[in-house]
mmCIF file of N, CA and C in Angstrom:
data_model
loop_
_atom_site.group_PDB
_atom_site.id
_atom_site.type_symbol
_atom_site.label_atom_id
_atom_site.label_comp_id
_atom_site.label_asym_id
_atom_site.label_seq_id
_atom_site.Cartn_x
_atom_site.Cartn_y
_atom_site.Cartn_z
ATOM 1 N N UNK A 20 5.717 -35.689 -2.694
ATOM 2 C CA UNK A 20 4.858 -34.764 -3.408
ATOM 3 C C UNK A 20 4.066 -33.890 -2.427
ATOM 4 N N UNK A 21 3.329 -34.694 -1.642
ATOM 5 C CA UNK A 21 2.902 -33.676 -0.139
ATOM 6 C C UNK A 21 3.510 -32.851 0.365
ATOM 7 N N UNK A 22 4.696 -33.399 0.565
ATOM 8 C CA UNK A 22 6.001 -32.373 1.248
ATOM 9 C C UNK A 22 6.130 -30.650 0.135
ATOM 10 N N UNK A 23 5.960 -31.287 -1.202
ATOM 11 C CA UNK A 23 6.333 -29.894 -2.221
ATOM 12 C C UNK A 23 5.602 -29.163 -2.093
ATOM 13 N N UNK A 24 3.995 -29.670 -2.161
ATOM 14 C CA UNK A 24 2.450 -29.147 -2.346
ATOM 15 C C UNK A 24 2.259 -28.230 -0.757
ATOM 16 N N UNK A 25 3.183 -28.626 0.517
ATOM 17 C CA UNK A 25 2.741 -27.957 1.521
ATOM 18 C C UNK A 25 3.862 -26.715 1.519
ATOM 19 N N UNK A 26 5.245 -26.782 1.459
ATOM 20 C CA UNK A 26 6.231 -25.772 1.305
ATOM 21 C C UNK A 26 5.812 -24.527 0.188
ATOM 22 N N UNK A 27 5.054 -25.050 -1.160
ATOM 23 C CA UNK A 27 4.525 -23.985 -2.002
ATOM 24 C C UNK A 27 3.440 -23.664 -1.121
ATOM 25 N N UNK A 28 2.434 -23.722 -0.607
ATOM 26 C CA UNK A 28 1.320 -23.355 0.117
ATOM 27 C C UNK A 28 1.964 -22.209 1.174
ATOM 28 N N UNK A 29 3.178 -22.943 1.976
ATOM 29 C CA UNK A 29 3.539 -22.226 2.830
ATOM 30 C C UNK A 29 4.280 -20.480 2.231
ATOM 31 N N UNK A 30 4.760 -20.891 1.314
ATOM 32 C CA UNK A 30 5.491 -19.539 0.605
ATOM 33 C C UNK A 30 4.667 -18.755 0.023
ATOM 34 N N UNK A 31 3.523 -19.211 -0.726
ATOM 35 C CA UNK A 31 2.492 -18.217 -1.246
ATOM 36 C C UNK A 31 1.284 -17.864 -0.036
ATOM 37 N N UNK A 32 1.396 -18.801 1.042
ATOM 38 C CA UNK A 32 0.477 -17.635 1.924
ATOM 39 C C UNK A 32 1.711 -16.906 2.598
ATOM 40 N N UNK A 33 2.834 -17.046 2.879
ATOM 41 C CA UNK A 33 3.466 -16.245 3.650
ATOM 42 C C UNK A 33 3.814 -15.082 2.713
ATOM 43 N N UNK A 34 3.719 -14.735 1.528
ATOM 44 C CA UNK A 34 4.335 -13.755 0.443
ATOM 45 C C UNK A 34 3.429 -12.505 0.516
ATOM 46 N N UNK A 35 2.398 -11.920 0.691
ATOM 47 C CA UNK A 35 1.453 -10.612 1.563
ATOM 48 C C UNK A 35 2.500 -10.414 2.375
ATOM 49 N N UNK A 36 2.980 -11.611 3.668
ATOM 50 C CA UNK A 36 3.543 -10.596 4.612
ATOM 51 C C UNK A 36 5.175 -10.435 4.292
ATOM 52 N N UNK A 37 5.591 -10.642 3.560
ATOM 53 C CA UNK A 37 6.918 -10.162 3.010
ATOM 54 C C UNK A 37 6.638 -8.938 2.156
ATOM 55 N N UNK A 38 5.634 -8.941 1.424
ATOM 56 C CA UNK A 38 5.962 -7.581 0.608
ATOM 57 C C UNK A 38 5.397 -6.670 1.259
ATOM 58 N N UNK A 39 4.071 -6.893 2.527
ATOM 59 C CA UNK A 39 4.053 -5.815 3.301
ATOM 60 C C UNK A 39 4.602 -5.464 4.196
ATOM 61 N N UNK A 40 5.595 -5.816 4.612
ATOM 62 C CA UNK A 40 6.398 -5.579 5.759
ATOM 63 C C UNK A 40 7.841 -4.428 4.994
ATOM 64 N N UNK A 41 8.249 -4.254 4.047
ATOM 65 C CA UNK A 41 8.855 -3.195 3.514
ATOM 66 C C UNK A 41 8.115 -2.579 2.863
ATOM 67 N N UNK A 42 8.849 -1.123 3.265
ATOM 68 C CA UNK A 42 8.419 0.312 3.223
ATOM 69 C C UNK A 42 7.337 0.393 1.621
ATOM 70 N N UNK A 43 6.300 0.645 0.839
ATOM 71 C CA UNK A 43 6.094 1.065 -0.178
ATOM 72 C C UNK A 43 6.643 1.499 -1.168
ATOM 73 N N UNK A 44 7.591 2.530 -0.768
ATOM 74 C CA UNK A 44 8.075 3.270 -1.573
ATOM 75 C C UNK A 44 9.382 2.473 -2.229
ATOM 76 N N UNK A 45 10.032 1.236 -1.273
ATOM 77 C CA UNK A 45 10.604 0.382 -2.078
ATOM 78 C C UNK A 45 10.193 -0.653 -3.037
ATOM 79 N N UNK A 46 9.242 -0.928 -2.804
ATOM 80 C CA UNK A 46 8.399 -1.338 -4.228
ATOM 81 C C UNK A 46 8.140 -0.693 -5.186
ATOM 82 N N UNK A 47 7.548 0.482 -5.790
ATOM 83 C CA UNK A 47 7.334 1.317 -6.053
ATOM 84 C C UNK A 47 8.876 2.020 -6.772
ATOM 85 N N UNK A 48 9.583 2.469 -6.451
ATOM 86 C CA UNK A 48 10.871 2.932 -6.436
ATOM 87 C C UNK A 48 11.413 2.091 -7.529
ATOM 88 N N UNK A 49 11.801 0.455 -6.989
ATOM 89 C CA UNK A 49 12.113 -0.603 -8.291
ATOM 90 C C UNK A 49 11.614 -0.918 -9.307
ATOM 91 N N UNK A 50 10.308 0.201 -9.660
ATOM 92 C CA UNK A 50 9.412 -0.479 -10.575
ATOM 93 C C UNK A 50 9.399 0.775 -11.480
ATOM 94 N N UNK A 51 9.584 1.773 -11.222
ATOM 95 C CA UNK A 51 9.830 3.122 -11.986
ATOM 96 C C UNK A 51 10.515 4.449 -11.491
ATOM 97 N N UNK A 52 11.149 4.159 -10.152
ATOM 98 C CA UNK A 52 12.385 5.288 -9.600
ATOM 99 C C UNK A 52 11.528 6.155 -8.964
ATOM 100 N N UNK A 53 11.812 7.190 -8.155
ATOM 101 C CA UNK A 53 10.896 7.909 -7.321
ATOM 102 C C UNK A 53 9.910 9.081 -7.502
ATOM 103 N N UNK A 54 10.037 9.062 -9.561
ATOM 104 C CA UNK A 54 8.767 9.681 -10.374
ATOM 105 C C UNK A 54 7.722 8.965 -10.332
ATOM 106 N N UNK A 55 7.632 7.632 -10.188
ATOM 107 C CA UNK A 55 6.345 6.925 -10.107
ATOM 108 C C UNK A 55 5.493 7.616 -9.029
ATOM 109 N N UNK A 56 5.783 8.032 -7.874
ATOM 110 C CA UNK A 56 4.574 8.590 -7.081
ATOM 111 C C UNK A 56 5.208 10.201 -7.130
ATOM 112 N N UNK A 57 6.375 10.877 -7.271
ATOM 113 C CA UNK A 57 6.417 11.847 -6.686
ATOM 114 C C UNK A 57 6.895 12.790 -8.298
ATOM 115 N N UNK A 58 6.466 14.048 -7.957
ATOM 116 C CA UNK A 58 6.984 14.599 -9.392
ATOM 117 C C UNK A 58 8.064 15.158 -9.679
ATOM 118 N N UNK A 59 8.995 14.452 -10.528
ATOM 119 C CA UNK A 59 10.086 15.417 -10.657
ATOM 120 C C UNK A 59 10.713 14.198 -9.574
ATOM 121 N N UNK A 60 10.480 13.726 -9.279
ATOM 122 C CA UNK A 60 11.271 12.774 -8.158
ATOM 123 C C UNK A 60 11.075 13.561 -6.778
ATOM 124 N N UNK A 61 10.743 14.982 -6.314
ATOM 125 C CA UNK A 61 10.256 15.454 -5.153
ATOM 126 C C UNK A 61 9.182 15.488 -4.498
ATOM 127 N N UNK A 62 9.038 15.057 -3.372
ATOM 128 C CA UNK A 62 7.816 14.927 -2.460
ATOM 129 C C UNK A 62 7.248 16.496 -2.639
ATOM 130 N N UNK A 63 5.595 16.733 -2.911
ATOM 131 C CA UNK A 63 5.078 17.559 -2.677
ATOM 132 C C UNK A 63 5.226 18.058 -1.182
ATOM 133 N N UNK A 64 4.661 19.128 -0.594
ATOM 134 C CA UNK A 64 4.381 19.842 0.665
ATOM 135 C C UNK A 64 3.076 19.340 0.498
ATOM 136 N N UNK A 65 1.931 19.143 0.360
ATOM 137 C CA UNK A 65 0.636 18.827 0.403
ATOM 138 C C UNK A 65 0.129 17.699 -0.032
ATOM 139 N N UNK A 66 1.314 16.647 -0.261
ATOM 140 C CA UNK A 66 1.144 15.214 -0.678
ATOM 141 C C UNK A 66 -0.464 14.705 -1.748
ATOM 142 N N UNK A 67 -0.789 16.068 -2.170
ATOM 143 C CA UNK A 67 -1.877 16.233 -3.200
ATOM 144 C C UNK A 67 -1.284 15.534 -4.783
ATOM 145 N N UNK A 68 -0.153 15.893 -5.237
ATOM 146 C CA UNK A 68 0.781 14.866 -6.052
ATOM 147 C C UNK A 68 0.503 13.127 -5.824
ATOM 148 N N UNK A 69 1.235 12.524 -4.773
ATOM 149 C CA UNK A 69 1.306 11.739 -4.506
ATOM 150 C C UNK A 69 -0.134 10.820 -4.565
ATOM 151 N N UNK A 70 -0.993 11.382 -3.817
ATOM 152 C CA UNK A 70 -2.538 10.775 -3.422
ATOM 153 C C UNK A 70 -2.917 10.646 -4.566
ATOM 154 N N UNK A 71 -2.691 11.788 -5.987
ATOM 155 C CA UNK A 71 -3.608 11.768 -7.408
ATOM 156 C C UNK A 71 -2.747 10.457 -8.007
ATOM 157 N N UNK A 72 -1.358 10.229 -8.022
ATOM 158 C CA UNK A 72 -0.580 9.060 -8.478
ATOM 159 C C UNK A 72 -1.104 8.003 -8.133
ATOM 160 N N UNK A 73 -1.436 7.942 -6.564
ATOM 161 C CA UNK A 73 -1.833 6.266 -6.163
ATOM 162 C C UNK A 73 -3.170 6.030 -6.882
ATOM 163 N N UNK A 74 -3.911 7.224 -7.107
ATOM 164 C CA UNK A 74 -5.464 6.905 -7.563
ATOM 165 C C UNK A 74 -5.027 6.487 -9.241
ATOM 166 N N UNK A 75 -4.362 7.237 -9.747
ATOM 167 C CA UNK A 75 -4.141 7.220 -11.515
ATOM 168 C C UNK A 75 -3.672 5.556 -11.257
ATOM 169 N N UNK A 76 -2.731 5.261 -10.220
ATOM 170 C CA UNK A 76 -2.475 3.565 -10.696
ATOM 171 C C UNK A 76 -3.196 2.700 -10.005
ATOM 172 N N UNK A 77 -3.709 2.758 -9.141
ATOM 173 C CA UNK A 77 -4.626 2.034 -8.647
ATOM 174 C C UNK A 77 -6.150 1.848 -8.441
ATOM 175 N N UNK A 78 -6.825 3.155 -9.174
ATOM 176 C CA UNK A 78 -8.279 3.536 -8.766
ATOM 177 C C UNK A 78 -8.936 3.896 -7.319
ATOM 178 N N UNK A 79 -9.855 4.604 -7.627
ATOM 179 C CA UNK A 79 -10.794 4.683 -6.471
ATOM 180 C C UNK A 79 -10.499 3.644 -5.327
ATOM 181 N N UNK A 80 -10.627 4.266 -4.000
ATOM 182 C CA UNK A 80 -10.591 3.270 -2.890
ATOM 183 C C UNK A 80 -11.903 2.186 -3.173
ATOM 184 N N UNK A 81 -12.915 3.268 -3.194
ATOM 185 C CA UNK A 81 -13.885 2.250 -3.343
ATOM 186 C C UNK A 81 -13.931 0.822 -4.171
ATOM 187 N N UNK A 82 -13.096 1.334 -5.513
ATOM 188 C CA UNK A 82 -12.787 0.328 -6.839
ATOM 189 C C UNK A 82 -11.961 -0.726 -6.226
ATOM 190 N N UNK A 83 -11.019 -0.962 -4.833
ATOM 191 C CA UNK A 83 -10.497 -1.390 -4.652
ATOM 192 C C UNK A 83 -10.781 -2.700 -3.504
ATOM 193 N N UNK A 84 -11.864 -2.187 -3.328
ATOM 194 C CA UNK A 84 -12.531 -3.613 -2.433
ATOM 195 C C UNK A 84 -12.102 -3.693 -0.968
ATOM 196 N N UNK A 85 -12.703 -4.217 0.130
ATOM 197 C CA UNK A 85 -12.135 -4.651 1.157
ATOM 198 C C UNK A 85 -12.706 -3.690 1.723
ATOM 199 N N UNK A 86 -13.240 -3.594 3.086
ATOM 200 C CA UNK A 86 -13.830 -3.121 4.131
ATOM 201 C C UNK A 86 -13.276 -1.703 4.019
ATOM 202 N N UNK A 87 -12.376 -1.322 5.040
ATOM 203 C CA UNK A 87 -11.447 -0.193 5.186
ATOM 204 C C UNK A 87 -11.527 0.980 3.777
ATOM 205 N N UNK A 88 -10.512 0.425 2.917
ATOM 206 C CA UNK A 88 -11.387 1.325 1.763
ATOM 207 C C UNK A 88 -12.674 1.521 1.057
ATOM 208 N N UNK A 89 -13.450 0.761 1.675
ATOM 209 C CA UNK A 89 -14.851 1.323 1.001
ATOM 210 C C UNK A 89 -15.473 2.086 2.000
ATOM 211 N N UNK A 90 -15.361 2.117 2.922
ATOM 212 C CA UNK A 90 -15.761 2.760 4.204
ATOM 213 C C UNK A 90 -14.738 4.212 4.424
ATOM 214 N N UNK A 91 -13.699 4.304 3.895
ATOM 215 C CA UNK A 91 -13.213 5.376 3.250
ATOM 216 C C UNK A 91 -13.064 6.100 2.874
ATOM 217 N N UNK A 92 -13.914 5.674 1.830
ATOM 218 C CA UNK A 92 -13.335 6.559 0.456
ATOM 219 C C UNK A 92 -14.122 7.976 0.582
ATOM 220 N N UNK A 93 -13.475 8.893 -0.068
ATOM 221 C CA UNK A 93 -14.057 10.154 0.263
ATOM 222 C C UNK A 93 -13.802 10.997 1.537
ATOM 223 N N UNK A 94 -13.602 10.045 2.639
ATOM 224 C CA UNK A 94 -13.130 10.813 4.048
ATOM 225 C C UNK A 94 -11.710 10.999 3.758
ATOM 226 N N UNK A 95 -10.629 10.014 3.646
ATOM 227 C CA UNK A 95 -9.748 9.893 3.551
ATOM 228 C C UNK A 95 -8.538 9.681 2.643
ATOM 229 N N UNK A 96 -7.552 10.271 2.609
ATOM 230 C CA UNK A 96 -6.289 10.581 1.235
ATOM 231 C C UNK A 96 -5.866 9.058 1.411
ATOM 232 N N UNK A 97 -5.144 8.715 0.335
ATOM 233 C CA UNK A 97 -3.823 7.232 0.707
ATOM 234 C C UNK A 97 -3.076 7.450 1.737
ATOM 235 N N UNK A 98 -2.371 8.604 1.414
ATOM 236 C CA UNK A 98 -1.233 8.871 2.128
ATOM 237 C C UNK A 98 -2.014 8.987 3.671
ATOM 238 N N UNK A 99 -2.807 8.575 4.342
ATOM 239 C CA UNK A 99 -3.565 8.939 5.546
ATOM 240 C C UNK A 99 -3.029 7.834 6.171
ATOM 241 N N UNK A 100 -3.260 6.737 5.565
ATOM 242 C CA UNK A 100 -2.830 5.148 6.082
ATOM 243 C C UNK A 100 -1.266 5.051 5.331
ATOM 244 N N UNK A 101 -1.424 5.028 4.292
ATOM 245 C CA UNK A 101 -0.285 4.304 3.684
ATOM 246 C C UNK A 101 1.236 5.093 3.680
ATOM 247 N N UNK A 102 2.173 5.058 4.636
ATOM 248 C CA UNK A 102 3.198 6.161 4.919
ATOM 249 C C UNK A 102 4.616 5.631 3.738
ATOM 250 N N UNK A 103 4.703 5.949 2.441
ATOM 251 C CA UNK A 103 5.223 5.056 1.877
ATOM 252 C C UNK A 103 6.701 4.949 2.546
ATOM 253 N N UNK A 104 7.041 5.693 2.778
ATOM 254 C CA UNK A 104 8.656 5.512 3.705
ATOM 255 C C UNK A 104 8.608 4.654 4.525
ATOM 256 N N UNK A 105 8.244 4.419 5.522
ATOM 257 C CA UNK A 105 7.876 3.522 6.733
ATOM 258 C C UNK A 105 7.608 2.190 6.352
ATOM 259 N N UNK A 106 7.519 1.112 7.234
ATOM 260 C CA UNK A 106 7.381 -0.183 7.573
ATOM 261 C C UNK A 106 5.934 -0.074 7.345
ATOM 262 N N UNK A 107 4.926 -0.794 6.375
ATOM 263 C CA UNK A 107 3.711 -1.000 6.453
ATOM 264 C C UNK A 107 2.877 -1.749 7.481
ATOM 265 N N UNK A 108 2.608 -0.633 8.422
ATOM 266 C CA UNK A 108 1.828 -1.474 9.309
ATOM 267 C C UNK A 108 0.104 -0.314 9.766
ATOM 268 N N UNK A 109 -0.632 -1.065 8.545
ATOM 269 C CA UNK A 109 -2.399 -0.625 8.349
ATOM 270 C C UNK A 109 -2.497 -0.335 9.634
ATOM 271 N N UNK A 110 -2.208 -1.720 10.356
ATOM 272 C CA UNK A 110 -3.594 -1.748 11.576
ATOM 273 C C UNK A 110 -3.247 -0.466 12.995
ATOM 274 N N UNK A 111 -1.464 -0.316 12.787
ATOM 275 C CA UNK A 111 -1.016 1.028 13.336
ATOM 276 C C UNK A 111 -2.205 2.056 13.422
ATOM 277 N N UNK A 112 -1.608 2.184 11.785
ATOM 278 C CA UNK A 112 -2.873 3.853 11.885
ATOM 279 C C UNK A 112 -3.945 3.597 11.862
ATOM 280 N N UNK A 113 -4.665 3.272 12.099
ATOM 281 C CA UNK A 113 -6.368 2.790 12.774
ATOM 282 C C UNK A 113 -6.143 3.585 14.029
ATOM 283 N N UNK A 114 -5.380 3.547 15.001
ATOM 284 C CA UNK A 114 -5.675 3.864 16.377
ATOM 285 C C UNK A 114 -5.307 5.199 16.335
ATOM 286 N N UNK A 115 -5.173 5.944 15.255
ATOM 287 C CA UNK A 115 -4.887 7.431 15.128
ATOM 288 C C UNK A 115 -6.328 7.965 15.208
ATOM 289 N N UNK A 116 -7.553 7.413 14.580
ATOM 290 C CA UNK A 116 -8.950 7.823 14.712
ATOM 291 C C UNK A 116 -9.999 6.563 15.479
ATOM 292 N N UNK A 117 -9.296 5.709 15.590
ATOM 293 C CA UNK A 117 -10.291 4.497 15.984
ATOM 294 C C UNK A 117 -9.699 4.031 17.128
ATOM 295 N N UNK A 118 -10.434 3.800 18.419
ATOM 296 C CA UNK A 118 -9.744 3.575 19.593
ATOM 297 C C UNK A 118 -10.075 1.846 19.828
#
């Protein structure tokens, strides 16, 4: 029974870094095709589309808790950190303004 109770422990803390380690937009994508963030299925030129989508499904940075976005919000778009194509890696873009 120990043995079960530690393998579930192990899979639900390791499950954050499985779903953050692929791109966003493949999450996202399987859950409503590439109209969920983009319109028409095309990436804006001013990713002003995209940024109003993440807010309509997710709320305010601020609403969203955790250091980084509350310290945020208002300076900065989603799309600033969050590159949905790419490999999710936050602590990357930090060193784009934070040394």
């Amino acid at each position: 029974m120990m043995m079960k109770h530690t393998l579930i422990t192990l899979m639900l803390c390791s499950l954050p870094l499985a779903i953050s380690a692929q791109p966003i937009a493949d999450t996202h994508s399987d859950m409503s095709g590439c109209e969920s963030c983009h319109a028409e299925g095309v990436p804006s030129g001013d990713m002003d589309y995209e940024n109003q989508a993440c807010l309509d499904c997710h709320g305010a940075m601020k609403e969203l808790g955790g250091d980084a976005h509350e310290k945020h919000d208002g300076t900065l778009e989603c799309t600033d950190c969050h590159v949905a194509h790419d490999e999710v890696d936050l602590n990357a873009g930090c060193a784009n303004c934070h040394e």
